[in-house]
Amino acid sequence: MCIPGSTKMASQVWRVAGRLRSQPLLRRQGVVALQSRNLEMGKDDLPGPYPRTAEERARAAKKYNMRVEDYEPYPDDGLGWGDYPKLPVQHVDSRSHWDDWDFPDIRRNYGDVYHIEEDIMWRNRPQWDKEFNPSLKTQVKTLLGVLTVFGVLFVFGFKYPMFQPVGPKQYPYNNLYLENGGDPDKEPEAVKNYAI
């Protein structure tokens, strides 16, 4: 039993928070636990140890539905992704939209291997695999165009102000005749708030 405020409860909270923390990959002893959306992967689908021999490379290539010639694992640099294949970086929007995909919304086929950084290559992420560097001339033209449009709107806004038309404020009891210091013995003038 945990008593609120005790160090035992705090350590349990930190342990649970550590499990729930959003990390791209959690690497421990060659086992890769993917993010929550990929937790349904079976034990056979998870990467194994880095392939050292030709037979291990062939087995890993078969595991990922790849030809041995096309299979290349990430380098074994100590952090390691195990036998997971090193795939080319290709954003979803860079893939051909004319192909007959099994899943056209994400442009992939059944059985395709996911890139290790697939979560940053979806359509709702910036397309970072392509360089877009407009020339300095184009950048200056765009900046001057935007500033010109805002300047014109600013000048015309002062020249032709726009506002909602309003009438004089209407108060009850003959425009609060008594409350504004009117003589109670005199009959106030009738106030007309309209014209016909």
Short mmCIF file of N, CA and C in Angstrom, two decimals:
data_model
loop_
_atom_site.label_atom_id
_atom_site.label_comp_id
_atom_site.label_asym_id
_atom_site.label_seq_id
_atom_site.Cartn_x
_atom_site.Cartn_y
_atom_site.Cartn_z
N MET A 1 0.84 -1.18 0.00
CA MET A 1 0.00 0.00 0.00
C MET A 1 0.88 1.24 0.00
N CYS A 2 0.53 2.21 -0.83
CA CYS A 2 1.31 3.43 -0.94
C CYS A 2 0.61 4.56 -0.22
N ILE A 3 1.34 5.26 0.59
CA ILE A 3 0.80 6.42 1.29
C ILE A 3 1.13 7.64 0.43
N PRO A 4 0.11 8.48 0.13
CA PRO A 4 0.39 9.66 -0.67
C PRO A 4 1.47 10.52 -0.04
N GLY A 5 2.42 10.93 -0.86
CA GLY A 5 3.51 11.76 -0.37
C GLY A 5 4.74 10.96 0.01
N SER A 6 4.63 9.64 0.04
CA SER A 6 5.78 8.85 0.43
C SER A 6 6.73 8.69 -0.75
N THR A 7 7.98 8.36 -0.45
CA THR A 7 8.98 8.19 -1.51
C THR A 7 8.70 6.92 -2.30
N LYS A 8 8.06 5.94 -1.67
CA LYS A 8 7.74 4.70 -2.39
C LYS A 8 6.74 4.98 -3.50
N MET A 9 5.72 5.79 -3.20
CA MET A 9 4.72 6.14 -4.22
C MET A 9 5.37 6.97 -5.33
N ALA A 10 6.25 7.90 -4.94
CA ALA A 10 6.91 8.74 -5.93
C ALA A 10 7.76 7.89 -6.88
N SER A 11 8.44 6.88 -6.33
CA SER A 11 9.26 6.04 -7.20
C SER A 11 8.39 5.22 -8.14
N GLN A 12 7.20 4.78 -7.67
CA GLN A 12 6.30 4.04 -8.56
C GLN A 12 5.76 4.94 -9.65
N VAL A 13 5.44 6.19 -9.30
CA VAL A 13 4.95 7.13 -10.31
C VAL A 13 6.01 7.36 -11.37
N TRP A 14 7.26 7.57 -10.95
CA TRP A 14 8.33 7.79 -11.92
C TRP A 14 8.56 6.56 -12.79
N ARG A 15 8.42 5.37 -12.20
CA ARG A 15 8.61 4.16 -12.98
C ARG A 15 7.54 4.04 -14.06
N VAL A 16 6.28 4.32 -13.71
CA VAL A 16 5.19 4.27 -14.68
C VAL A 16 5.36 5.36 -15.72
N ALA A 17 5.74 6.57 -15.28
CA ALA A 17 5.94 7.68 -16.22
C ALA A 17 7.08 7.36 -17.18
N GLY A 18 8.08 6.67 -16.69
CA GLY A 18 9.19 6.29 -17.58
C GLY A 18 8.74 5.32 -18.65
N ARG A 19 7.78 4.45 -18.32
CA ARG A 19 7.27 3.52 -19.32
C ARG A 19 6.39 4.22 -20.33
N LEU A 20 5.67 5.25 -19.89
CA LEU A 20 4.73 5.92 -20.77
C LEU A 20 5.39 7.04 -21.58
N ARG A 21 6.62 7.39 -21.26
CA ARG A 21 7.28 8.49 -21.92
C ARG A 21 7.38 8.21 -23.42
N SER A 22 7.16 9.24 -24.22
CA SER A 22 7.19 9.07 -25.67
C SER A 22 8.63 9.07 -26.15
N GLN A 23 9.13 7.92 -26.51
CA GLN A 23 10.47 7.80 -27.05
C GLN A 23 10.36 7.12 -28.41
N PRO A 24 11.18 7.55 -29.38
CA PRO A 24 11.09 6.91 -30.68
C PRO A 24 11.39 5.42 -30.58
N LEU A 25 12.42 5.08 -29.88
CA LEU A 25 12.75 3.67 -29.72
C LEU A 25 13.44 3.47 -28.38
N LEU A 26 13.18 2.36 -27.76
CA LEU A 26 13.81 2.04 -26.50
C LEU A 26 14.70 0.83 -26.76
N ARG A 27 15.99 1.01 -26.60
CA ARG A 27 16.92 -0.06 -26.96
C ARG A 27 17.49 -0.68 -25.69
N ARG A 28 17.28 -1.96 -25.53
CA ARG A 28 17.86 -2.67 -24.40
C ARG A 28 18.26 -4.06 -24.86
N GLN A 29 19.51 -4.37 -24.77
CA GLN A 29 20.05 -5.69 -25.05
C GLN A 29 19.57 -6.24 -26.40
N GLY A 30 19.61 -5.38 -27.43
CA GLY A 30 19.28 -5.84 -28.77
C GLY A 30 17.80 -5.95 -29.05
N VAL A 31 16.94 -5.66 -28.08
CA VAL A 31 15.50 -5.73 -28.30
C VAL A 31 15.00 -4.31 -28.52
N VAL A 32 14.19 -4.11 -29.53
CA VAL A 32 13.67 -2.79 -29.84
C VAL A 32 12.18 -2.79 -29.56
N ALA A 33 11.75 -1.93 -28.65
CA ALA A 33 10.32 -1.77 -28.37
C ALA A 33 9.86 -0.53 -29.11
N LEU A 34 8.99 -0.67 -30.07
CA LEU A 34 8.56 0.46 -30.88
C LEU A 34 7.49 1.26 -30.16
N GLN A 35 7.11 2.39 -30.73
CA GLN A 35 6.12 3.25 -30.10
C GLN A 35 4.81 2.50 -29.93
N SER A 36 3.87 3.15 -29.23
CA SER A 36 2.63 2.49 -28.84
C SER A 36 1.83 1.99 -30.02
N ARG A 37 1.90 2.67 -31.18
CA ARG A 37 1.09 2.22 -32.31
C ARG A 37 1.64 0.95 -32.95
N ASN A 38 2.90 0.61 -32.64
CA ASN A 38 3.49 -0.59 -33.22
C ASN A 38 3.71 -1.68 -32.17
N LEU A 39 3.07 -1.57 -31.01
CA LEU A 39 3.30 -2.56 -29.97
C LEU A 39 2.67 -3.90 -30.28
N GLU A 40 1.82 -3.96 -31.32
CA GLU A 40 1.19 -5.23 -31.65
C GLU A 40 2.13 -6.14 -32.44
N MET A 41 3.36 -5.70 -32.69
CA MET A 41 4.32 -6.53 -33.41
C MET A 41 4.66 -7.76 -32.57
N GLY A 42 4.74 -8.89 -33.23
CA GLY A 42 5.09 -10.11 -32.53
C GLY A 42 6.57 -10.19 -32.27
N LYS A 43 6.96 -11.19 -31.50
CA LYS A 43 8.37 -11.35 -31.14
C LYS A 43 9.22 -11.63 -32.38
N ASP A 44 8.64 -12.33 -33.36
CA ASP A 44 9.40 -12.65 -34.58
C ASP A 44 9.62 -11.43 -35.46
N ASP A 45 8.76 -10.39 -35.30
CA ASP A 45 8.88 -9.20 -36.14
C ASP A 45 9.91 -8.21 -35.60
N LEU A 46 10.26 -8.33 -34.34
CA LEU A 46 11.22 -7.39 -33.76
C LEU A 46 12.62 -7.68 -34.27
N PRO A 47 13.45 -6.67 -34.36
CA PRO A 47 14.82 -6.89 -34.85
C PRO A 47 15.60 -7.82 -33.93
N GLY A 48 16.42 -8.62 -34.56
CA GLY A 48 17.29 -9.52 -33.82
C GLY A 48 18.69 -8.93 -33.72
N PRO A 49 19.65 -9.72 -33.30
CA PRO A 49 21.02 -9.20 -33.20
C PRO A 49 21.62 -8.91 -34.57
N TYR A 50 22.64 -8.09 -34.58
CA TYR A 50 23.29 -7.70 -35.82
C TYR A 50 23.84 -8.95 -36.53
N PRO A 51 23.56 -9.11 -37.84
CA PRO A 51 24.03 -10.31 -38.55
C PRO A 51 25.54 -10.22 -38.81
N ARG A 52 26.26 -11.25 -38.37
CA ARG A 52 27.72 -11.28 -38.52
C ARG A 52 28.16 -12.16 -39.69
N THR A 53 27.39 -13.19 -40.00
CA THR A 53 27.80 -14.10 -41.07
C THR A 53 26.86 -13.96 -42.25
N ALA A 54 27.23 -14.59 -43.36
CA ALA A 54 26.41 -14.54 -44.58
C ALA A 54 25.07 -15.25 -44.37
N GLU A 55 25.08 -16.35 -43.59
CA GLU A 55 23.82 -17.05 -43.33
C GLU A 55 22.87 -16.18 -42.49
N GLU A 56 23.42 -15.46 -41.51
CA GLU A 56 22.58 -14.58 -40.69
C GLU A 56 22.01 -13.44 -41.53
N ARG A 57 22.83 -12.92 -42.47
CA ARG A 57 22.33 -11.86 -43.35
C ARG A 57 21.21 -12.38 -44.24
N ALA A 58 21.38 -13.58 -44.77
CA ALA A 58 20.35 -14.17 -45.63
C ALA A 58 19.06 -14.42 -44.83
N ARG A 59 19.20 -14.88 -43.59
CA ARG A 59 18.03 -15.12 -42.75
C ARG A 59 17.32 -13.80 -42.42
N ALA A 60 18.09 -12.77 -42.14
CA ALA A 60 17.50 -11.46 -41.82
C ALA A 60 16.82 -10.87 -43.06
N ALA A 61 17.43 -11.02 -44.24
CA ALA A 61 16.82 -10.51 -45.47
C ALA A 61 15.50 -11.22 -45.74
N LYS A 62 15.45 -12.53 -45.52
CA LYS A 62 14.21 -13.28 -45.71
C LYS A 62 13.15 -12.84 -44.70
N LYS A 63 13.58 -12.55 -43.48
CA LYS A 63 12.66 -12.12 -42.43
C LYS A 63 11.96 -10.82 -42.81
N TYR A 64 12.68 -9.93 -43.51
CA TYR A 64 12.12 -8.63 -43.89
C TYR A 64 11.65 -8.60 -45.34
N ASN A 65 11.46 -9.75 -45.97
CA ASN A 65 10.97 -9.84 -47.36
C ASN A 65 11.85 -9.06 -48.33
N MET A 66 13.14 -9.19 -48.20
CA MET A 66 14.07 -8.48 -49.07
C MET A 66 15.03 -9.47 -49.72
N ARG A 67 15.58 -9.04 -50.85
CA ARG A 67 16.62 -9.85 -51.47
C ARG A 67 17.92 -9.64 -50.70
N VAL A 68 18.77 -10.64 -50.72
CA VAL A 68 20.03 -10.54 -49.98
C VAL A 68 20.88 -9.40 -50.54
N GLU A 69 20.81 -9.17 -51.86
CA GLU A 69 21.59 -8.10 -52.49
C GLU A 69 21.10 -6.72 -52.02
N ASP A 70 19.81 -6.59 -51.74
CA ASP A 70 19.24 -5.31 -51.33
C ASP A 70 19.33 -5.07 -49.83
N TYR A 71 19.55 -6.13 -49.08
CA TYR A 71 19.53 -6.01 -47.62
C TYR A 71 20.84 -5.43 -47.11
N GLU A 72 20.71 -4.36 -46.32
CA GLU A 72 21.87 -3.77 -45.66
C GLU A 72 21.43 -3.32 -44.28
N PRO A 73 21.97 -3.90 -43.20
CA PRO A 73 21.57 -3.48 -41.86
C PRO A 73 22.27 -2.18 -41.46
N TYR A 74 21.73 -1.54 -40.43
CA TYR A 74 22.40 -0.36 -39.89
C TYR A 74 23.74 -0.78 -39.30
N PRO A 75 24.72 0.10 -39.33
CA PRO A 75 26.03 -0.30 -38.78
C PRO A 75 25.94 -0.61 -37.29
N ASP A 76 26.76 -1.56 -36.87
CA ASP A 76 26.77 -1.97 -35.47
C ASP A 76 27.71 -1.04 -34.71
N ASP A 77 27.16 0.11 -34.27
CA ASP A 77 27.98 1.14 -33.63
C ASP A 77 27.80 1.18 -32.12
N GLY A 78 27.20 0.16 -31.55
CA GLY A 78 26.99 0.13 -30.11
C GLY A 78 25.57 0.51 -29.73
N LEU A 79 24.97 1.48 -30.43
CA LEU A 79 23.58 1.83 -30.19
C LEU A 79 22.70 0.81 -30.87
N GLY A 80 23.04 0.55 -32.10
CA GLY A 80 22.52 -0.51 -32.92
C GLY A 80 21.03 -0.68 -33.04
N TRP A 81 20.59 -0.95 -34.25
CA TRP A 81 19.21 -1.31 -34.53
C TRP A 81 19.12 -2.81 -34.79
N GLY A 82 20.17 -3.52 -34.47
CA GLY A 82 20.17 -4.97 -34.69
C GLY A 82 20.21 -5.29 -36.17
N ASP A 83 19.34 -6.23 -36.59
CA ASP A 83 19.34 -6.64 -37.99
C ASP A 83 18.32 -5.86 -38.82
N TYR A 84 17.78 -4.76 -38.28
CA TYR A 84 16.77 -4.00 -39.03
C TYR A 84 17.41 -3.40 -40.27
N PRO A 85 16.73 -3.48 -41.42
CA PRO A 85 17.35 -3.03 -42.67
C PRO A 85 17.44 -1.50 -42.76
N LYS A 86 18.51 -1.04 -43.38
CA LYS A 86 18.71 0.38 -43.62
C LYS A 86 18.03 0.72 -44.94
N LEU A 87 16.88 1.38 -44.86
CA LEU A 87 16.09 1.69 -46.05
C LEU A 87 16.34 3.13 -46.47
N PRO A 88 16.10 3.45 -47.75
CA PRO A 88 16.29 4.84 -48.19
C PRO A 88 15.25 5.76 -47.55
N VAL A 89 15.65 6.99 -47.31
CA VAL A 89 14.75 7.99 -46.73
C VAL A 89 13.83 8.48 -47.83
N GLN A 90 12.53 8.24 -47.66
CA GLN A 90 11.56 8.66 -48.67
C GLN A 90 10.26 9.02 -47.98
N HIS A 91 9.92 10.31 -48.03
CA HIS A 91 8.69 10.80 -47.44
C HIS A 91 7.49 10.21 -48.17
N VAL A 92 6.35 10.09 -47.50
CA VAL A 92 5.15 9.51 -48.11
C VAL A 92 4.75 10.31 -49.35
N ASP A 93 4.86 11.64 -49.29
CA ASP A 93 4.48 12.46 -50.44
C ASP A 93 5.46 12.33 -51.60
N SER A 94 6.65 11.79 -51.36
CA SER A 94 7.62 11.59 -52.44
C SER A 94 7.33 10.32 -53.24
N ARG A 95 6.51 9.44 -52.68
CA ARG A 95 6.19 8.20 -53.39
C ARG A 95 5.15 8.49 -54.47
N SER A 96 5.18 7.73 -55.53
CA SER A 96 4.31 7.97 -56.67
C SER A 96 2.85 7.78 -56.30
N HIS A 97 2.03 8.75 -56.66
CA HIS A 97 0.60 8.62 -56.38
C HIS A 97 -0.13 7.91 -57.52
N TRP A 98 0.59 7.56 -58.57
CA TRP A 98 -0.02 6.83 -59.68
C TRP A 98 0.06 5.31 -59.49
N ASP A 99 0.90 4.86 -58.59
CA ASP A 99 1.02 3.41 -58.37
C ASP A 99 -0.25 2.86 -57.74
N ASP A 100 -0.46 1.56 -57.91
CA ASP A 100 -1.62 0.89 -57.33
C ASP A 100 -1.21 0.36 -55.96
N TRP A 101 -1.33 1.20 -54.93
CA TRP A 101 -0.91 0.84 -53.59
C TRP A 101 -2.00 0.03 -52.90
N ASP A 102 -1.59 -0.88 -52.03
CA ASP A 102 -2.55 -1.60 -51.19
C ASP A 102 -3.21 -0.65 -50.19
N PHE A 103 -2.42 0.31 -49.68
CA PHE A 103 -2.92 1.33 -48.76
C PHE A 103 -2.61 2.69 -49.37
N PRO A 104 -3.50 3.20 -50.22
CA PRO A 104 -3.17 4.42 -50.96
C PRO A 104 -3.04 5.67 -50.08
N ASP A 105 -3.69 5.70 -48.93
CA ASP A 105 -3.59 6.89 -48.10
C ASP A 105 -2.19 7.07 -47.52
N ILE A 106 -1.47 5.98 -47.29
CA ILE A 106 -0.09 6.09 -46.80
C ILE A 106 0.92 5.60 -47.84
N ARG A 107 0.41 5.28 -49.03
CA ARG A 107 1.24 4.87 -50.17
C ARG A 107 2.25 3.78 -49.80
N ARG A 108 1.71 2.65 -49.40
CA ARG A 108 2.56 1.49 -49.15
C ARG A 108 1.79 0.22 -49.45
N ASN A 109 2.50 -0.85 -49.66
CA ASN A 109 1.91 -2.15 -49.96
C ASN A 109 1.99 -3.05 -48.75
N TYR A 110 1.15 -4.07 -48.76
CA TYR A 110 1.15 -5.04 -47.68
C TYR A 110 2.50 -5.75 -47.65
N GLY A 111 3.08 -5.86 -46.48
CA GLY A 111 4.35 -6.56 -46.33
C GLY A 111 5.57 -5.68 -46.50
N ASP A 112 5.38 -4.39 -46.88
CA ASP A 112 6.53 -3.49 -46.97
C ASP A 112 7.13 -3.28 -45.59
N VAL A 113 8.43 -3.17 -45.55
CA VAL A 113 9.12 -2.93 -44.29
C VAL A 113 9.06 -1.43 -43.98
N TYR A 114 8.73 -1.10 -42.77
CA TYR A 114 8.72 0.30 -42.35
C TYR A 114 10.14 0.80 -42.17
N HIS A 115 10.34 2.06 -42.53
CA HIS A 115 11.62 2.71 -42.23
C HIS A 115 11.71 2.90 -40.72
N ILE A 116 12.91 2.92 -40.18
CA ILE A 116 13.07 3.03 -38.73
C ILE A 116 12.57 4.39 -38.23
N GLU A 117 12.56 5.41 -39.11
CA GLU A 117 12.06 6.75 -38.77
C GLU A 117 10.74 7.03 -39.48
N GLU A 118 9.92 6.02 -39.69
CA GLU A 118 8.68 6.16 -40.46
C GLU A 118 7.73 7.19 -39.85
N ASP A 119 7.77 7.36 -38.54
CA ASP A 119 6.82 8.28 -37.91
C ASP A 119 7.07 9.74 -38.28
N ILE A 120 8.24 10.08 -38.82
CA ILE A 120 8.46 11.46 -39.26
C ILE A 120 8.35 11.58 -40.77
N MET A 121 7.87 10.55 -41.44
CA MET A 121 7.71 10.60 -42.90
C MET A 121 6.25 10.52 -43.32
N TRP A 122 5.31 10.74 -42.40
CA TRP A 122 3.90 10.72 -42.75
C TRP A 122 3.51 12.01 -43.41
N ARG A 123 2.29 12.05 -43.94
CA ARG A 123 1.84 13.22 -44.67
C ARG A 123 1.66 14.45 -43.80
N ASN A 124 1.40 14.28 -42.52
CA ASN A 124 1.21 15.43 -41.66
C ASN A 124 2.52 15.96 -41.10
N ARG A 125 3.64 15.49 -41.62
CA ARG A 125 4.96 15.97 -41.22
C ARG A 125 5.60 16.70 -42.41
N PRO A 126 6.53 17.60 -42.13
CA PRO A 126 7.20 18.31 -43.23
C PRO A 126 7.96 17.34 -44.12
N GLN A 127 8.01 17.65 -45.37
CA GLN A 127 8.71 16.79 -46.33
C GLN A 127 10.18 17.17 -46.33
N TRP A 128 10.94 16.56 -45.43
CA TRP A 128 12.32 16.97 -45.22
C TRP A 128 13.32 16.23 -46.10
N ASP A 129 12.85 15.30 -46.90
CA ASP A 129 13.80 14.59 -47.76
C ASP A 129 14.07 15.35 -49.05
N LYS A 130 13.37 16.46 -49.30
CA LYS A 130 13.62 17.28 -50.48
C LYS A 130 14.07 18.66 -50.03
N GLU A 131 14.99 19.22 -50.77
CA GLU A 131 15.48 20.56 -50.48
C GLU A 131 14.64 21.58 -51.23
N PHE A 132 14.19 22.61 -50.55
CA PHE A 132 13.49 23.70 -51.20
C PHE A 132 14.20 24.98 -50.81
N ASN A 133 15.09 25.45 -51.67
CA ASN A 133 15.83 26.67 -51.42
C ASN A 133 15.59 27.64 -52.56
N PRO A 134 14.60 28.53 -52.41
CA PRO A 134 14.38 29.50 -53.47
C PRO A 134 15.56 30.47 -53.55
N SER A 135 15.75 31.04 -54.72
CA SER A 135 16.87 31.97 -54.91
C SER A 135 16.63 33.23 -54.09
N LEU A 136 17.70 33.99 -53.88
CA LEU A 136 17.60 35.22 -53.11
C LEU A 136 16.67 36.21 -53.81
N LYS A 137 16.69 36.23 -55.13
CA LYS A 137 15.81 37.13 -55.90
C LYS A 137 14.34 36.79 -55.63
N THR A 138 14.00 35.51 -55.62
CA THR A 138 12.62 35.08 -55.34
C THR A 138 12.23 35.43 -53.91
N GLN A 139 13.14 35.25 -52.96
CA GLN A 139 12.85 35.59 -51.57
C GLN A 139 12.57 37.07 -51.40
N VAL A 140 13.39 37.92 -52.06
CA VAL A 140 13.20 39.37 -51.95
C VAL A 140 11.88 39.78 -52.59
N LYS A 141 11.57 39.21 -53.78
CA LYS A 141 10.29 39.53 -54.44
C LYS A 141 9.10 39.15 -53.55
N THR A 142 9.16 38.00 -52.93
CA THR A 142 8.07 37.56 -52.06
C THR A 142 7.92 38.49 -50.86
N LEU A 143 9.04 38.83 -50.24
CA LEU A 143 8.99 39.73 -49.08
C LEU A 143 8.42 41.09 -49.47
N LEU A 144 8.91 41.67 -50.58
CA LEU A 144 8.40 42.98 -51.01
C LEU A 144 6.92 42.91 -51.39
N GLY A 145 6.49 41.82 -52.00
CA GLY A 145 5.08 41.66 -52.35
C GLY A 145 4.20 41.64 -51.12
N VAL A 146 4.59 40.89 -50.11
CA VAL A 146 3.80 40.81 -48.87
C VAL A 146 3.77 42.16 -48.17
N LEU A 147 4.92 42.81 -48.06
CA LEU A 147 4.97 44.12 -47.41
C LEU A 147 4.14 45.16 -48.17
N THR A 148 4.16 45.10 -49.50
CA THR A 148 3.36 46.03 -50.30
C THR A 148 1.87 45.83 -50.05
N VAL A 149 1.42 44.59 -50.06
CA VAL A 149 -0.01 44.31 -49.82
C VAL A 149 -0.42 44.81 -48.44
N PHE A 150 0.37 44.53 -47.42
CA PHE A 150 0.02 45.00 -46.08
C PHE A 150 0.08 46.53 -46.00
N GLY A 151 1.03 47.17 -46.68
CA GLY A 151 1.11 48.62 -46.68
C GLY A 151 -0.10 49.25 -47.32
N VAL A 152 -0.53 48.71 -48.48
CA VAL A 152 -1.72 49.23 -49.16
C VAL A 152 -2.95 49.08 -48.27
N LEU A 153 -3.11 47.93 -47.65
CA LEU A 153 -4.24 47.71 -46.74
C LEU A 153 -4.20 48.67 -45.55
N PHE A 154 -3.01 48.95 -45.05
CA PHE A 154 -2.85 49.86 -43.92
C PHE A 154 -3.27 51.28 -44.30
N VAL A 155 -2.81 51.76 -45.49
CA VAL A 155 -3.15 53.11 -45.94
C VAL A 155 -4.64 53.24 -46.19
N PHE A 156 -5.22 52.28 -46.91
CA PHE A 156 -6.65 52.35 -47.19
C PHE A 156 -7.48 52.18 -45.91
N GLY A 157 -6.96 51.49 -44.94
CA GLY A 157 -7.66 51.35 -43.67
C GLY A 157 -7.79 52.66 -42.93
N PHE A 158 -6.77 53.53 -43.05
CA PHE A 158 -6.87 54.85 -42.44
C PHE A 158 -7.71 55.81 -43.27
N LYS A 159 -7.61 55.68 -44.59
CA LYS A 159 -8.36 56.59 -45.47
C LYS A 159 -9.86 56.29 -45.45
N TYR A 160 -10.20 55.02 -45.46
CA TYR A 160 -11.61 54.59 -45.46
C TYR A 160 -11.85 53.67 -44.26
N PRO A 161 -12.01 54.26 -43.07
CA PRO A 161 -12.19 53.38 -41.90
C PRO A 161 -13.52 52.63 -41.98
N MET A 162 -13.51 51.44 -41.50
CA MET A 162 -14.72 50.62 -41.48
C MET A 162 -15.09 50.34 -40.04
N PHE A 163 -16.35 50.52 -39.71
CA PHE A 163 -16.84 50.21 -38.37
C PHE A 163 -18.33 49.95 -38.47
N GLN A 164 -18.85 49.35 -37.44
CA GLN A 164 -20.28 49.08 -37.40
C GLN A 164 -21.01 50.38 -37.07
N PRO A 165 -22.01 50.79 -37.86
CA PRO A 165 -22.75 52.01 -37.53
C PRO A 165 -23.57 51.81 -36.25
N VAL A 166 -23.52 52.80 -35.39
CA VAL A 166 -24.25 52.72 -34.14
C VAL A 166 -25.05 54.00 -33.94
N GLY A 167 -26.16 53.90 -33.25
CA GLY A 167 -26.98 55.05 -32.89
C GLY A 167 -26.67 55.47 -31.47
N PRO A 168 -27.28 56.54 -31.01
CA PRO A 168 -27.04 56.96 -29.63
C PRO A 168 -27.59 55.92 -28.65
N LYS A 169 -26.95 55.83 -27.51
CA LYS A 169 -27.35 54.87 -26.49
C LYS A 169 -28.75 55.22 -25.98
N GLN A 170 -29.61 54.22 -25.85
CA GLN A 170 -30.98 54.44 -25.40
C GLN A 170 -31.11 53.99 -23.95
N TYR A 171 -31.72 54.85 -23.12
CA TYR A 171 -31.93 54.54 -21.72
C TYR A 171 -33.42 54.59 -21.42
N PRO A 172 -33.88 53.85 -20.45
CA PRO A 172 -35.31 53.91 -20.08
C PRO A 172 -35.61 55.17 -19.25
N TYR A 173 -36.87 55.35 -18.95
CA TYR A 173 -37.34 56.46 -18.11
C TYR A 173 -36.86 57.81 -18.65
N ASN A 174 -37.17 58.06 -19.94
CA ASN A 174 -36.80 59.34 -20.58
C ASN A 174 -35.32 59.66 -20.40
N ASN A 175 -34.51 58.73 -20.83
CA ASN A 175 -33.05 58.85 -20.74
C ASN A 175 -32.57 59.10 -19.31
N LEU A 176 -33.15 58.38 -18.38
CA LEU A 176 -32.78 58.48 -16.96
C LEU A 176 -32.84 59.93 -16.49
N TYR A 177 -34.00 60.53 -16.73
CA TYR A 177 -34.17 61.97 -16.45
C TYR A 177 -33.89 62.29 -14.98
N LEU A 178 -34.51 61.53 -14.09
CA LEU A 178 -34.32 61.81 -12.66
C LEU A 178 -32.91 61.42 -12.18
N GLU A 179 -32.39 60.32 -12.69
CA GLU A 179 -31.07 59.84 -12.27
C GLU A 179 -29.96 60.79 -12.72
N ASN A 180 -30.19 61.53 -13.81
CA ASN A 180 -29.19 62.47 -14.30
C ASN A 180 -29.38 63.87 -13.71
N GLY A 181 -30.16 63.98 -12.64
CA GLY A 181 -30.32 65.26 -11.95
C GLY A 181 -31.45 66.12 -12.47
N GLY A 182 -32.44 65.50 -13.15
CA GLY A 182 -33.57 66.27 -13.64
C GLY A 182 -34.51 66.69 -12.50
N ASP A 183 -35.29 67.75 -12.72
CA ASP A 183 -36.22 68.26 -11.69
C ASP A 183 -37.42 67.34 -11.62
N PRO A 184 -37.72 66.75 -10.45
CA PRO A 184 -38.85 65.83 -10.35
C PRO A 184 -40.21 66.52 -10.49
N ASP A 185 -40.27 67.85 -10.28
CA ASP A 185 -41.54 68.56 -10.40
C ASP A 185 -41.90 68.87 -11.84
N LYS A 186 -40.95 68.88 -12.73
CA LYS A 186 -41.18 69.21 -14.13
C LYS A 186 -41.38 67.93 -14.94
N GLU A 187 -42.18 68.03 -15.90
CA GLU A 187 -42.40 66.91 -16.84
C GLU A 187 -41.23 66.90 -17.83
N PRO A 188 -40.50 65.76 -17.98
CA PRO A 188 -39.35 65.71 -18.91
C PRO A 188 -39.83 65.74 -20.35
N GLU A 189 -38.93 66.18 -21.22
CA GLU A 189 -39.25 66.20 -22.65
C GLU A 189 -39.27 64.74 -23.14
N ALA A 190 -40.16 64.46 -24.04
CA ALA A 190 -40.25 63.12 -24.62
C ALA A 190 -39.03 62.88 -25.51
N VAL A 191 -38.42 61.72 -25.35
CA VAL A 191 -37.24 61.38 -26.15
C VAL A 191 -37.67 60.43 -27.25
N LYS A 192 -37.31 60.78 -28.50
CA LYS A 192 -37.58 59.89 -29.62
C LYS A 192 -36.26 59.28 -30.07
N ASN A 193 -36.16 57.96 -30.05
CA ASN A 193 -34.96 57.29 -30.48
C ASN A 193 -35.08 56.74 -31.90
N TYR A 194 -36.04 57.25 -32.64
CA TYR A 194 -36.23 56.79 -34.00
C TYR A 194 -36.77 57.95 -34.82
N ALA A 195 -36.67 57.82 -36.12
CA ALA A 195 -37.23 58.84 -37.01
C ALA A 195 -37.97 58.11 -38.12
N ILE A 196 -39.20 58.55 -38.37
CA ILE A 196 -40.00 57.92 -39.43
C ILE A 196 -40.21 58.93 -40.54
#
